[in-house]
Coordinates of C-alpha atoms in Angstrom, one line a residue:
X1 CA -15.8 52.3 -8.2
X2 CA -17.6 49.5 -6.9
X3 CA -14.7 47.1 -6.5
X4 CA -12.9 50.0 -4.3
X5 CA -16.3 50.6 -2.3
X6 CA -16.0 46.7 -1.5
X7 CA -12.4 46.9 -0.6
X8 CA -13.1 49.3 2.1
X9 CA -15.6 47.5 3.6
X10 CA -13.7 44.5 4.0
X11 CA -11.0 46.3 5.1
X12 CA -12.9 48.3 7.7
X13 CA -14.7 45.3 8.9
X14 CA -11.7 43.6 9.4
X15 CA -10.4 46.4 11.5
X16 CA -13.0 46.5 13.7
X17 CA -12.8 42.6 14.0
X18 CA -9.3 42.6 15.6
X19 CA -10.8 45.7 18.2
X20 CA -13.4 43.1 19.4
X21 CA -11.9 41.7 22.7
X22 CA -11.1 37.9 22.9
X23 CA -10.4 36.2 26.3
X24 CA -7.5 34.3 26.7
X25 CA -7.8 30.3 26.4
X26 CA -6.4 28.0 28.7
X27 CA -5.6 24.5 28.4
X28 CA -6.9 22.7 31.2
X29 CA -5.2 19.2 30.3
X30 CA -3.8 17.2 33.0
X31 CA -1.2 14.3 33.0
X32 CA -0.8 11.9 35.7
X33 CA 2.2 9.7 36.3
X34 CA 1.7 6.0 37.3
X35 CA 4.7 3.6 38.3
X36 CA 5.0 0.6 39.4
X37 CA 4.6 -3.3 38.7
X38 CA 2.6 -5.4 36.5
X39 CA 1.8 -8.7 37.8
X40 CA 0.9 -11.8 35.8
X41 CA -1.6 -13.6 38.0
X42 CA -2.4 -16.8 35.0
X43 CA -3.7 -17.9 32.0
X44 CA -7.4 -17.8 32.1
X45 CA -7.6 -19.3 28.1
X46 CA -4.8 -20.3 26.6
X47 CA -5.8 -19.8 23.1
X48 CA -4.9 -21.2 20.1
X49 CA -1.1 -22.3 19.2
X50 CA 0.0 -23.5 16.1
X51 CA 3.6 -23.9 14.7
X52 CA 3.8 -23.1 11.1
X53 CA 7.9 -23.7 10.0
X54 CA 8.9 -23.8 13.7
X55 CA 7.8 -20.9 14.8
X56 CA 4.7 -20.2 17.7
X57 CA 1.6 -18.1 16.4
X58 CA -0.4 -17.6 19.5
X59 CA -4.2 -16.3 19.1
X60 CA -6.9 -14.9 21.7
X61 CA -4.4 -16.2 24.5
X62 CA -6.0 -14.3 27.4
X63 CA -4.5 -13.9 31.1
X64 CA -4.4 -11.5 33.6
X65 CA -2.2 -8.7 35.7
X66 CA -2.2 -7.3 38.6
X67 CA -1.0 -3.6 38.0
X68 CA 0.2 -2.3 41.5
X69 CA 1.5 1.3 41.2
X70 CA 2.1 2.8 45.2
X71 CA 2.4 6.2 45.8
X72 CA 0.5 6.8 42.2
X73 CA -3.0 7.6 41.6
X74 CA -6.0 5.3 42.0
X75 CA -6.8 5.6 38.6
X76 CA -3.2 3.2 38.1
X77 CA -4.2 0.9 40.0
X78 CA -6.2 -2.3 38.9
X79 CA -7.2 -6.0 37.5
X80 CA -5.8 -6.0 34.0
X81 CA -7.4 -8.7 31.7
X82 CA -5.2 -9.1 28.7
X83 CA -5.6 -10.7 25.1
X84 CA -2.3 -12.2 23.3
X85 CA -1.3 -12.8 20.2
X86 CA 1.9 -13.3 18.7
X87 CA 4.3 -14.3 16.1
X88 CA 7.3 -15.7 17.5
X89 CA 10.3 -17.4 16.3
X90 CA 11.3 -21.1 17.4
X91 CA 13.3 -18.9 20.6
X92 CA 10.0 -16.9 21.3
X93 CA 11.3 -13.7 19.6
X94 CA 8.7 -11.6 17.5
X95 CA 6.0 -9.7 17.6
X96 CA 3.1 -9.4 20.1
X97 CA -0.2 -7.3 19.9
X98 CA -3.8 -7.5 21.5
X99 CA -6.4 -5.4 24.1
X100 CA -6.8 -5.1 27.4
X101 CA -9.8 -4.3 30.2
X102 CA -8.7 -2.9 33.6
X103 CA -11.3 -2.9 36.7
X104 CA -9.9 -0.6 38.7
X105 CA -8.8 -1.9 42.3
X106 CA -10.8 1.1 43.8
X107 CA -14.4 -0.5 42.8
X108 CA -15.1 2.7 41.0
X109 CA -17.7 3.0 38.2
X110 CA -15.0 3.3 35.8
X111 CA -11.5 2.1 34.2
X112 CA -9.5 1.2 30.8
X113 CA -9.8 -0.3 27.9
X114 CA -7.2 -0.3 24.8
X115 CA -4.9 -2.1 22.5
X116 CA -1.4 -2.8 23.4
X117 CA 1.9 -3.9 20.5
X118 CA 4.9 -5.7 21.7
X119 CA 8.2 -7.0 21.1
X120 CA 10.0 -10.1 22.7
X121 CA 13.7 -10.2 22.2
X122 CA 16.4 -13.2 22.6
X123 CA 17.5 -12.0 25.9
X124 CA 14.0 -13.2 26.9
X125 CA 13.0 -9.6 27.7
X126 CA 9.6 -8.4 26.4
X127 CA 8.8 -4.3 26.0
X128 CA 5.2 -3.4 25.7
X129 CA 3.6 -0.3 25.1
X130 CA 0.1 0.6 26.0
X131 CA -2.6 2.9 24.4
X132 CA -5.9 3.0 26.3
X133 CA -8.9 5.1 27.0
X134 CA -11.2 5.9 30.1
X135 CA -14.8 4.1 30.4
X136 CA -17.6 4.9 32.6
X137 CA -16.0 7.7 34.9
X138 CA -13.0 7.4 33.3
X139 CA -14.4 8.3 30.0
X140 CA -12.7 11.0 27.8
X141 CA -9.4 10.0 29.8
X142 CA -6.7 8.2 28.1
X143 CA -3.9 5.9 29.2
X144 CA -0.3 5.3 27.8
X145 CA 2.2 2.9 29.6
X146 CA 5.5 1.2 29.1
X147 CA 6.0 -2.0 30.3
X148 CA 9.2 -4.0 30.4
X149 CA 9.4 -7.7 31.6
X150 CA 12.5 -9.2 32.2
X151 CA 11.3 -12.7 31.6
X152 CA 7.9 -14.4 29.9
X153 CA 5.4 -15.1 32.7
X154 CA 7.9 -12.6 35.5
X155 CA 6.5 -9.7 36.6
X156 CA 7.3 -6.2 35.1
X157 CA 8.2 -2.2 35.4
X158 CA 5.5 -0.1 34.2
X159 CA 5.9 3.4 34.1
X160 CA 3.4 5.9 31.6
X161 CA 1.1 8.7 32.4
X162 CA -2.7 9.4 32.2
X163 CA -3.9 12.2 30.3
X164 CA -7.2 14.1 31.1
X165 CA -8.0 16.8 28.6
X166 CA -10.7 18.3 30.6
X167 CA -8.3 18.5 34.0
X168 CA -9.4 17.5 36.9

C-alpha cells in the first residue's frame, strides 16, 4: 500500500510539473562574416631553423599581417602578430602550427587571440585555418578564419566568420 501511495505522488507531481508554464528560449548567437586579405608586412624574429635530414624545422618564427577585410565588420579588421613553426620538407611542404594577437585597426579596447594549424603544399600554396577568441571587449567572442596564400611571404584570401553567443 505504501509503494502505490508513492507511485501517485510521483505521478501527480509530475503532472502538475508539465502544467507549470515555461517561456520559450531563444538563442541570441550572432555570426559575422569577415572577407578579405591578409597581408604579410615582415619578419620581426626569425626564429630558430635547423635542418635535420634535409628538411626545415622552423621555431618561434614571429612576423606580422595586416588583415584588411572592406565592407566587413570592424571587428575583422587589424594588426595580426603571428608565431610559426613548422616541419617542412627540403621543397617547404609540411606542416605549420602556432598563435596569433590581433590589435584591432579601430584602437578599440579589445581584439584576438588564438592558435592557428597549417599546411604548405608543392604548388607553393599554403591553407591556414584559424581558431581565436575575443579579449578585452571582445571577450566571450570567438574567431574562425580560412586563409589561403598562393605563395610563401604573398599576401592571401581570408574568409571566416565571428561568432558572438550573447548577440549583439
Amino acid at each position: 500500500m505504501k509503494q502505490h501511495k508513492a507511485l501517485v505522488v510521483v505521478v501527480v507531481s509530475l503532472i502538475a510539473l508539465t502544467l507549470i508554464p515555461v517561456q520559450a528560449v531563444s538563442a541570441a548567437a550572432t555570426f559575422t562574416t569577415c572577407q578579405g586579405a591578409f597581408i604579410p608586412l615582415g619578419v620581426l624574429d626569425p626564429g630558430t631553423w635547423t635542418y635535420p635530414g634535409g628538411n626545415w624545422h622552423v621555431r618561434d618564427m614571429v612576423g606580422q599581417y595586416q588583415q584588411v577585410m572592406p565592407g566587413s565588420d570592424s571587428r575583422c579588421n587589424g594588426l595580426n602578430t603571428v608565431t610559426t613553426n613548422a616541419n617542412w620538407d627540403a621543397y617547404g611542404v609540411g606542416p605549420s602550427w602556432g598563435t596569433f594577437h590581433v590589435v584591432l585597426e579601430d584602437g578599440s579596447p579589445g581584439g584576438w587571440d588564438g592558435t592557428w594549424t597549417g599546411m604548405s603544399y608543392a604548388d607553393g600554396t599554403t591553407s591556414i585555418q584559424v581558431v581565436g577568441h575575443g579579449y578585452g571587449d571582445l571577450a566571450g567572442q570567438h574567431v574562425f578564419v580560412d586563409i589561403e596564400f598562393p605563395a610563401m611571404f604573398a599576401p592571401g584570401t581570408a574568409s571566416g566568420y565571428i561568432l558572438d553567443p550573447h548577440g549583439e
